[in-house]
Amino acid sequence: MAKLREALRTNPRVEVRSVFKWFGKTAAVRNASFTVADGQSVCLLGPSGCGKTTILRMIAGLETPDSGTIEIDGTDVSHRPPYSRNIGLVFQDYALFPQMNVIDNVAFGLRHRGVPKSEIQRRVAEALTLVKLTGYETRKPSQLSGGQQQRVAVARALVTRPAVLLLDEPLSNLDAKLRVDLRVQLRSILAAVRTTTIIVTHDQDEAMALADHIIVMSGGVIEQTGRPLEIYDSPNSRFVAEFIGRSNWLSGTVTATRDGLAQIALDRGGSLFVASTTASVGEAFDICLRPERLSLGLRGTPQATEEDYRINRLSGRVRHVESLGSHLHLYVALERGDTMLAILLRSNIQDFDGTEVDLVFSPSDALLIPRVHSAAEGEQKQ
């Protein structure tokens, strides 16, 4: 397994190097560089207009970089037409041919490649088995559900055995429950075929569920890359922390360090300790608190003393409660003036509305984000 991981690191299937793309005076992509290893699933994640779809279209050959290069298996394809790249592309709206049945839709690319009829039949049958659509061969797209249409589009892309599979917002046209069901199925399909895959989405849950690696973008610039939980647990900017997951925010300045912790004097009064090995006295930070990392302590329980610096408490009153089945969302108005969200497992039916509480968390649950501009802001100022 170690040798395999090393091979994936040293033999990238796709490499994007210093790519720029302009539309008029607007820089859609600025100095983007990343690699996608053989068999890896990578997600380009970000809000609308961040440049993720433009990068996908350049990899597919539907757009041409203004500068920089795109390589597939070590070959520069930056200016090659789409048909010469061995790419499989699943469009956001699936782009199935309405007059064709499932077999003809899936076989379309193979027929244009001149693949023998017997081989087409075998490979189409394999692809439909993979996406669990055996028995639907003669149906037209109008006779299929949205999820079934999506799987036909995936089968059509995979049946040509592409070097790279590109998925553009593959689940965006589905309702919420079907999206969850289909992303589980899609992840299973990608794991089975181990085709190098690049996914574009604005949905953080989709990115976390489907990708081995996430590339977060904003304003045409790559903000951060890493494994899904790595980005969630260690965001390098406020933008990334807010885009990946929900967050509460405090701010303050380091006044002391102790035992690997930084003591933060909060801007609006009070202090807390945050796990850190690099913060220096005088540095200013934004502090991210994930709602699910906050515990609830009812008022009257023992308070943290000056010596008990490994427990942080913020006092307030519950102003609103959302009961979402297995979880409760508690909105707590702090005595210091902020409102914070705590997400708790619904372990009882206690009515928290109006209750005075302490939000309790350990220093390691608070993420320090240096008060600096995002990568996109930095690029724009240059």
PDB file of C-alpha atoms in Angstrom, residues 72-275:
ATOM      1  CA  ILE A  72      -2.553  14.709 -19.087  1.00  0.00           C
ATOM      2  CA  ASP A  73      -0.168  11.780 -18.589  1.00  0.00           C
ATOM      3  CA  GLY A  74       2.785  14.094 -19.182  1.00  0.00           C
ATOM      4  CA  THR A  75       1.489  15.444 -22.516  1.00  0.00           C
ATOM      5  CA  ASP A  76       0.669  19.125 -22.902  1.00  0.00           C
ATOM      6  CA  VAL A  77      -2.954  19.252 -24.099  1.00  0.00           C
ATOM      7  CA  SER A  78      -3.505  22.976 -23.486  1.00  0.00           C
ATOM      8  CA  HIS A  79      -4.314  23.669 -27.146  1.00  0.00           C
ATOM      9  CA  ARG A  80      -5.599  20.293 -28.257  1.00  0.00           C
ATOM     10  CA  PRO A  81      -9.262  19.841 -29.264  1.00  0.00           C
ATOM     11  CA  PRO A  82     -11.551  17.950 -26.859  1.00  0.00           C
ATOM     12  CA  TYR A  83     -11.779  14.800 -29.021  1.00  0.00           C
ATOM     13  CA  SER A  84      -8.029  14.202 -28.773  1.00  0.00           C
ATOM     14  CA  ARG A  85      -7.846  14.239 -24.954  1.00  0.00           C
ATOM     15  CA  ASN A  86      -9.559  10.950 -23.969  1.00  0.00           C
ATOM     16  CA  ILE A  87     -11.854  12.809 -21.577  1.00  0.00           C
ATOM     17  CA  GLY A  88     -15.220  11.698 -20.239  1.00  0.00           C
ATOM     18  CA  LEU A  89     -17.522  14.609 -19.385  1.00  0.00           C
ATOM     19  CA  VAL A  90     -20.805  14.555 -17.447  1.00  0.00           C
ATOM     20  CA  PHE A  91     -22.624  17.857 -17.905  1.00  0.00           C
ATOM     21  CA  GLN A  92     -24.740  19.544 -15.247  1.00  0.00           C
ATOM     22  CA  ASP A  93     -27.932  18.871 -17.236  1.00  0.00           C
ATOM     23  CA  TYR A  94     -26.653  15.390 -18.329  1.00  0.00           C
ATOM     24  CA  ALA A  95     -27.178  16.283 -22.071  1.00  0.00           C
ATOM     25  CA  LEU A  96     -28.802  12.945 -22.936  1.00  0.00           C
ATOM     26  CA  PHE A  97     -30.236  12.541 -26.427  1.00  0.00           C
ATOM     27  CA  PRO A  98     -34.029  12.535 -25.895  1.00  0.00           C
ATOM     28  CA  GLN A  99     -34.805  10.535 -29.051  1.00  0.00           C
ATOM     29  CA  MET A 100     -32.399   7.714 -28.083  1.00  0.00           C
ATOM     30  CA  ASN A 101     -32.952   4.952 -25.575  1.00  0.00           C
ATOM     31  CA  VAL A 102     -30.516   4.142 -22.779  1.00  0.00           C
ATOM     32  CA  ILE A 103     -28.444   1.716 -24.859  1.00  0.00           C
ATOM     33  CA  ASP A 104     -28.023   4.174 -27.728  1.00  0.00           C
ATOM     34  CA  ASN A 105     -27.145   7.044 -25.372  1.00  0.00           C
ATOM     35  CA  VAL A 106     -24.453   5.003 -23.630  1.00  0.00           C
ATOM     36  CA  ALA A 107     -23.115   3.539 -26.891  1.00  0.00           C
ATOM     37  CA  PHE A 108     -22.946   6.893 -28.707  1.00  0.00           C
ATOM     38  CA  GLY A 109     -19.252   7.612 -28.065  1.00  0.00           C
ATOM     39  CA  LEU A 110     -18.155   4.060 -28.857  1.00  0.00           C
ATOM     40  CA  ARG A 111     -19.934   4.097 -32.220  1.00  0.00           C
ATOM     41  CA  HIS A 112     -18.231   7.355 -33.175  1.00  0.00           C
ATOM     42  CA  ARG A 113     -14.894   5.750 -32.308  1.00  0.00           C
ATOM     43  CA  GLY A 114     -15.582   2.859 -34.663  1.00  0.00           C
ATOM     44  CA  VAL A 115     -15.600   0.209 -31.938  1.00  0.00           C
ATOM     45  CA  PRO A 116     -16.870  -3.171 -33.239  1.00  0.00           C
ATOM     46  CA  LYS A 117     -20.540  -3.928 -32.551  1.00  0.00           C
ATOM     47  CA  SER A 118     -19.859  -6.947 -30.350  1.00  0.00           C
ATOM     48  CA  GLU A 119     -17.437  -4.922 -28.231  1.00  0.00           C
ATOM     49  CA  ILE A 120     -19.977  -2.093 -27.922  1.00  0.00           C
ATOM     50  CA  GLN A 121     -22.629  -4.511 -26.670  1.00  0.00           C
ATOM     51  CA  ARG A 122     -20.273  -5.985 -24.088  1.00  0.00           C
ATOM     52  CA  ARG A 123     -19.007  -2.651 -22.786  1.00  0.00           C
ATOM     53  CA  VAL A 124     -22.451  -1.038 -22.648  1.00  0.00           C
ATOM     54  CA  ALA A 125     -23.760  -4.006 -20.658  1.00  0.00           C
ATOM     55  CA  GLU A 126     -20.809  -3.694 -18.250  1.00  0.00           C
ATOM     56  CA  ALA A 127     -21.406   0.036 -17.816  1.00  0.00           C
ATOM     57  CA  LEU A 128     -25.125  -0.381 -17.139  1.00  0.00           C
ATOM     58  CA  THR A 129     -24.387  -3.110 -14.602  1.00  0.00           C
ATOM     59  CA  LEU A 130     -21.909  -0.797 -12.896  1.00  0.00           C
ATOM     60  CA  VAL A 131     -24.475   2.005 -12.518  1.00  0.00           C
ATOM     61  CA  LYS A 132     -27.265  -0.468 -11.621  1.00  0.00           C
ATOM     62  CA  LEU A 133     -29.444   0.206 -14.694  1.00  0.00           C
ATOM     63  CA  THR A 134     -29.713  -3.300 -16.114  1.00  0.00           C
ATOM     64  CA  GLY A 135     -33.296  -3.707 -17.306  1.00  0.00           C
ATOM     65  CA  TYR A 136     -33.650  -0.059 -18.379  1.00  0.00           C
ATOM     66  CA  GLU A 137     -31.930  -0.492 -21.750  1.00  0.00           C
ATOM     67  CA  THR A 138     -34.899   0.400 -23.984  1.00  0.00           C
ATOM     68  CA  ARG A 139     -36.226   3.364 -22.004  1.00  0.00           C
ATOM     69  CA  LYS A 140     -35.973   6.939 -23.280  1.00  0.00           C
ATOM     70  CA  PRO A 141     -34.649   9.708 -20.976  1.00  0.00           C
ATOM     71  CA  SER A 142     -38.211  11.006 -20.488  1.00  0.00           C
ATOM     72  CA  GLN A 143     -39.112   7.641 -18.941  1.00  0.00           C
ATOM     73  CA  LEU A 144     -36.337   7.861 -16.334  1.00  0.00           C
ATOM     74  CA  SER A 145     -36.098   9.627 -12.998  1.00  0.00           C
ATOM     75  CA  GLY A 146     -33.520  12.369 -12.465  1.00  0.00           C
ATOM     76  CA  GLY A 147     -31.241   9.977 -10.624  1.00  0.00           C
ATOM     77  CA  GLN A 148     -31.494   7.378 -13.384  1.00  0.00           C
ATOM     78  CA  GLN A 149     -30.688  10.003 -16.015  1.00  0.00           C
ATOM     79  CA  GLN A 150     -27.639  10.997 -14.013  1.00  0.00           C
ATOM     80  CA  ARG A 151     -26.419   7.402 -13.936  1.00  0.00           C
ATOM     81  CA  VAL A 152     -26.963   7.034 -17.700  1.00  0.00           C
ATOM     82  CA  ALA A 153     -24.761  10.112 -18.205  1.00  0.00           C
ATOM     83  CA  VAL A 154     -22.072   8.606 -15.958  1.00  0.00           C
ATOM     84  CA  ALA A 155     -22.255   5.277 -17.839  1.00  0.00           C
ATOM     85  CA  ARG A 156     -21.941   7.093 -21.176  1.00  0.00           C
ATOM     86  CA  ALA A 157     -18.828   8.894 -19.926  1.00  0.00           C
ATOM     87  CA  LEU A 158     -17.203   5.781 -18.430  1.00  0.00           C
ATOM     88  CA  VAL A 159     -17.934   3.350 -21.274  1.00  0.00           C
ATOM     89  CA  THR A 160     -15.242   4.973 -23.457  1.00  0.00           C
ATOM     90  CA  ARG A 161     -12.666   4.257 -20.722  1.00  0.00           C
ATOM     91  CA  PRO A 162     -11.461   7.855 -20.430  1.00  0.00           C
ATOM     92  CA  ALA A 163      -8.130   8.798 -18.927  1.00  0.00           C
ATOM     93  CA  VAL A 164      -9.960  11.489 -16.933  1.00  0.00           C
ATOM     94  CA  LEU A 165     -13.606  11.761 -15.908  1.00  0.00           C
ATOM     95  CA  LEU A 166     -14.987  15.292 -15.476  1.00  0.00           C
ATOM     96  CA  LEU A 167     -18.216  15.902 -13.539  1.00  0.00           C
ATOM     97  CA  ASP A 168     -19.781  19.371 -13.668  1.00  0.00           C
ATOM     98  CA  GLU A 169     -22.184  19.850 -10.717  1.00  0.00           C
ATOM     99  CA  PRO A 170     -23.320  16.225 -11.174  1.00  0.00           C
ATOM    100  CA  LEU A 171     -26.065  16.267  -8.513  1.00  0.00           C
ATOM    101  CA  SER A 172     -27.322  19.847  -8.659  1.00  0.00           C
ATOM    102  CA  ASN A 173     -30.526  19.021 -10.584  1.00  0.00           C
ATOM    103  CA  LEU A 174     -31.774  16.532  -7.987  1.00  0.00           C
ATOM    104  CA  ASP A 175     -33.911  17.082  -4.906  1.00  0.00           C
ATOM    105  CA  ALA A 176     -32.257  17.022  -1.466  1.00  0.00           C
ATOM    106  CA  LYS A 177     -32.966  13.406  -0.496  1.00  0.00           C
ATOM    107  CA  LEU A 178     -32.085  12.027  -3.926  1.00  0.00           C
ATOM    108  CA  ARG A 179     -28.828  13.989  -3.881  1.00  0.00           C
ATOM    109  CA  VAL A 180     -27.777  12.189  -0.703  1.00  0.00           C
ATOM    110  CA  ASP A 181     -28.744   8.781  -2.120  1.00  0.00           C
ATOM    111  CA  LEU A 182     -27.038   9.428  -5.457  1.00  0.00           C
ATOM    112  CA  ARG A 183     -23.794  10.742  -4.019  1.00  0.00           C
ATOM    113  CA  VAL A 184     -23.422   7.475  -2.087  1.00  0.00           C
ATOM    114  CA  GLN A 185     -23.981   5.543  -5.321  1.00  0.00           C
ATOM    115  CA  LEU A 186     -21.651   7.825  -7.283  1.00  0.00           C
ATOM    116  CA  ARG A 187     -18.898   7.420  -4.699  1.00  0.00           C
ATOM    117  CA  SER A 188     -19.288   3.654  -4.960  1.00  0.00           C
ATOM    118  CA  ILE A 189     -19.040   3.829  -8.762  1.00  0.00           C
ATOM    119  CA  LEU A 190     -15.905   5.984  -8.659  1.00  0.00           C
ATOM    120  CA  ALA A 191     -14.289   3.690  -6.098  1.00  0.00           C
ATOM    121  CA  ALA A 192     -15.038   0.672  -8.303  1.00  0.00           C
ATOM    122  CA  VAL A 193     -13.576   2.052 -11.539  1.00  0.00           C
ATOM    123  CA  ARG A 194     -10.696   4.066  -9.973  1.00  0.00           C
ATOM    124  CA  THR A 195     -10.796   6.467 -12.919  1.00  0.00           C
ATOM    125  CA  THR A 196      -9.030   9.764 -12.328  1.00  0.00           C
ATOM    126  CA  THR A 197     -11.921  12.131 -11.604  1.00  0.00           C
ATOM    127  CA  ILE A 198     -12.330  15.897 -11.278  1.00  0.00           C
ATOM    128  CA  ILE A 199     -15.627  17.135  -9.840  1.00  0.00           C
ATOM    129  CA  VAL A 200     -16.947  20.691  -9.808  1.00  0.00           C
ATOM    130  CA  THR A 201     -19.451  21.663  -7.119  1.00  0.00           C
ATOM    131  CA  HIS A 202     -20.506  24.501  -4.833  1.00  0.00           C
ATOM    132  CA  ASP A 203     -21.913  22.022  -2.301  1.00  0.00           C
ATOM    133  CA  GLN A 204     -19.525  21.365   0.593  1.00  0.00           C
ATOM    134  CA  ASP A 205     -21.302  18.156   1.656  1.00  0.00           C
ATOM    135  CA  GLU A 206     -21.012  16.814  -1.870  1.00  0.00           C
ATOM    136  CA  ALA A 207     -17.310  17.649  -1.969  1.00  0.00           C
ATOM    137  CA  MET A 208     -16.655  16.048   1.420  1.00  0.00           C
ATOM    138  CA  ALA A 209     -18.543  12.881   0.416  1.00  0.00           C
ATOM    139  CA  LEU A 210     -17.130  12.372  -3.097  1.00  0.00           C
ATOM    140  CA  ALA A 211     -13.557  13.631  -3.085  1.00  0.00           C
ATOM    141  CA  ASP A 212     -10.244  12.250  -1.891  1.00  0.00           C
ATOM    142  CA  HIS A 213      -8.871  15.772  -2.190  1.00  0.00           C
ATOM    143  CA  ILE A 214     -10.542  19.196  -2.246  1.00  0.00           C
ATOM    144  CA  ILE A 215      -9.373  22.398  -3.949  1.00  0.00           C
ATOM    145  CA  VAL A 216     -11.183  25.438  -2.501  1.00  0.00           C
ATOM    146  CA  MET A 217     -11.439  28.421  -4.849  1.00  0.00           C
ATOM    147  CA  SER A 218     -12.486  32.050  -4.514  1.00  0.00           C
ATOM    148  CA  GLY A 219     -12.296  34.858  -7.056  1.00  0.00           C
ATOM    149  CA  GLY A 220     -10.353  32.764  -9.576  1.00  0.00           C
ATOM    150  CA  VAL A 221      -7.675  31.841  -7.033  1.00  0.00           C
ATOM    151  CA  ILE A 222      -6.982  28.573  -5.226  1.00  0.00           C
ATOM    152  CA  GLU A 223      -7.363  29.307  -1.518  1.00  0.00           C
ATOM    153  CA  GLN A 224      -6.453  25.908  -0.041  1.00  0.00           C
ATOM    154  CA  THR A 225      -5.966  22.287  -1.062  1.00  0.00           C
ATOM    155  CA  GLY A 226      -6.013  19.146   1.050  1.00  0.00           C
ATOM    156  CA  ARG A 227      -7.957  16.138   2.222  1.00  0.00           C
ATOM    157  CA  PRO A 228     -11.567  16.931   3.172  1.00  0.00           C
ATOM    158  CA  LEU A 229     -11.172  16.624   6.948  1.00  0.00           C
ATOM    159  CA  GLU A 230      -7.791  18.347   6.792  1.00  0.00           C
ATOM    160  CA  ILE A 231      -9.404  21.433   5.280  1.00  0.00           C
ATOM    161  CA  TYR A 232     -12.357  21.279   7.675  1.00  0.00           C
ATOM    162  CA  ASP A 233     -10.174  20.934  10.776  1.00  0.00           C
ATOM    163  CA  SER A 234      -7.367  23.284   9.687  1.00  0.00           C
ATOM    164  CA  PRO A 235      -8.690  26.041   7.386  1.00  0.00           C
ATOM    165  CA  ASN A 236      -6.013  28.545   6.423  1.00  0.00           C
ATOM    166  CA  SER A 237      -8.356  31.517   6.037  1.00  0.00           C
ATOM    167  CA  ARG A 238     -11.678  32.834   7.244  1.00  0.00           C
ATOM    168  CA  PHE A 239     -13.145  32.301   3.773  1.00  0.00           C
ATOM    169  CA  VAL A 240     -12.277  28.598   3.799  1.00  0.00           C
ATOM    170  CA  ALA A 241     -13.540  28.130   7.355  1.00  0.00           C
ATOM    171  CA  GLU A 242     -16.868  29.744   6.469  1.00  0.00           C
ATOM    172  CA  PHE A 243     -17.280  27.887   3.190  1.00  0.00           C
ATOM    173  CA  ILE A 244     -16.440  24.443   4.608  1.00  0.00           C
ATOM    174  CA  GLY A 245     -18.924  23.879   7.408  1.00  0.00           C
ATOM    175  CA  ARG A 246     -20.716  26.225   9.784  1.00  0.00           C
ATOM    176  CA  SER A 247     -18.781  28.461  12.128  1.00  0.00           C
ATOM    177  CA  ASN A 248     -19.015  30.950  14.991  1.00  0.00           C
ATOM    178  CA  TRP A 249     -16.522  33.786  15.200  1.00  0.00           C
ATOM    179  CA  LEU A 250     -14.720  35.676  17.928  1.00  0.00           C
ATOM    180  CA  SER A 251     -11.669  37.892  17.585  1.00  0.00           C
ATOM    181  CA  GLY A 252      -8.875  39.008  19.830  1.00  0.00           C
ATOM    182  CA  THR A 253      -5.161  39.458  20.495  1.00  0.00           C
ATOM    183  CA  VAL A 254      -2.639  37.111  22.101  1.00  0.00           C
ATOM    184  CA  THR A 255      -1.629  38.371  25.550  1.00  0.00           C
ATOM    185  CA  ALA A 256       0.350  35.365  26.828  1.00  0.00           C
ATOM    186  CA  THR A 257       1.424  31.834  25.933  1.00  0.00           C
ATOM    187  CA  ARG A 258       1.473  28.896  28.311  1.00  0.00           C
ATOM    188  CA  ASP A 259       2.001  25.152  27.893  1.00  0.00           C
ATOM    189  CA  GLY A 260       1.434  25.266  24.135  1.00  0.00           C
ATOM    190  CA  LEU A 261      -1.675  27.435  24.509  1.00  0.00           C
ATOM    191  CA  ALA A 262      -2.275  31.051  23.605  1.00  0.00           C
ATOM    192  CA  GLN A 263      -4.283  33.292  25.915  1.00  0.00           C
ATOM    193  CA  ILE A 264      -6.515  35.544  23.834  1.00  0.00           C
ATOM    194  CA  ALA A 265      -7.954  38.832  25.073  1.00  0.00           C
ATOM    195  CA  LEU A 266     -11.228  39.077  23.177  1.00  0.00           C
ATOM    196  CA  ASP A 267     -12.018  42.333  21.394  1.00  0.00           C
ATOM    197  CA  ARG A 268     -15.359  42.731  23.163  1.00  0.00           C
ATOM    198  CA  GLY A 269     -14.253  41.698  26.609  1.00  0.00           C
ATOM    199  CA  GLY A 270     -13.263  38.445  28.282  1.00  0.00           C
ATOM    200  CA  SER A 271     -10.538  35.966  27.413  1.00  0.00           C
ATOM    201  CA  LEU A 272     -10.026  32.347  26.450  1.00  0.00           C
ATOM    202  CA  PHE A 273      -7.242  29.869  25.764  1.00  0.00           C
ATOM    203  CA  VAL A 274      -6.612  28.420  22.315  1.00  0.00           C
ATOM    204  CA  ALA A 275      -4.323  25.551  21.358  1.00  0.00           C
TER     205      ALA A 275
END
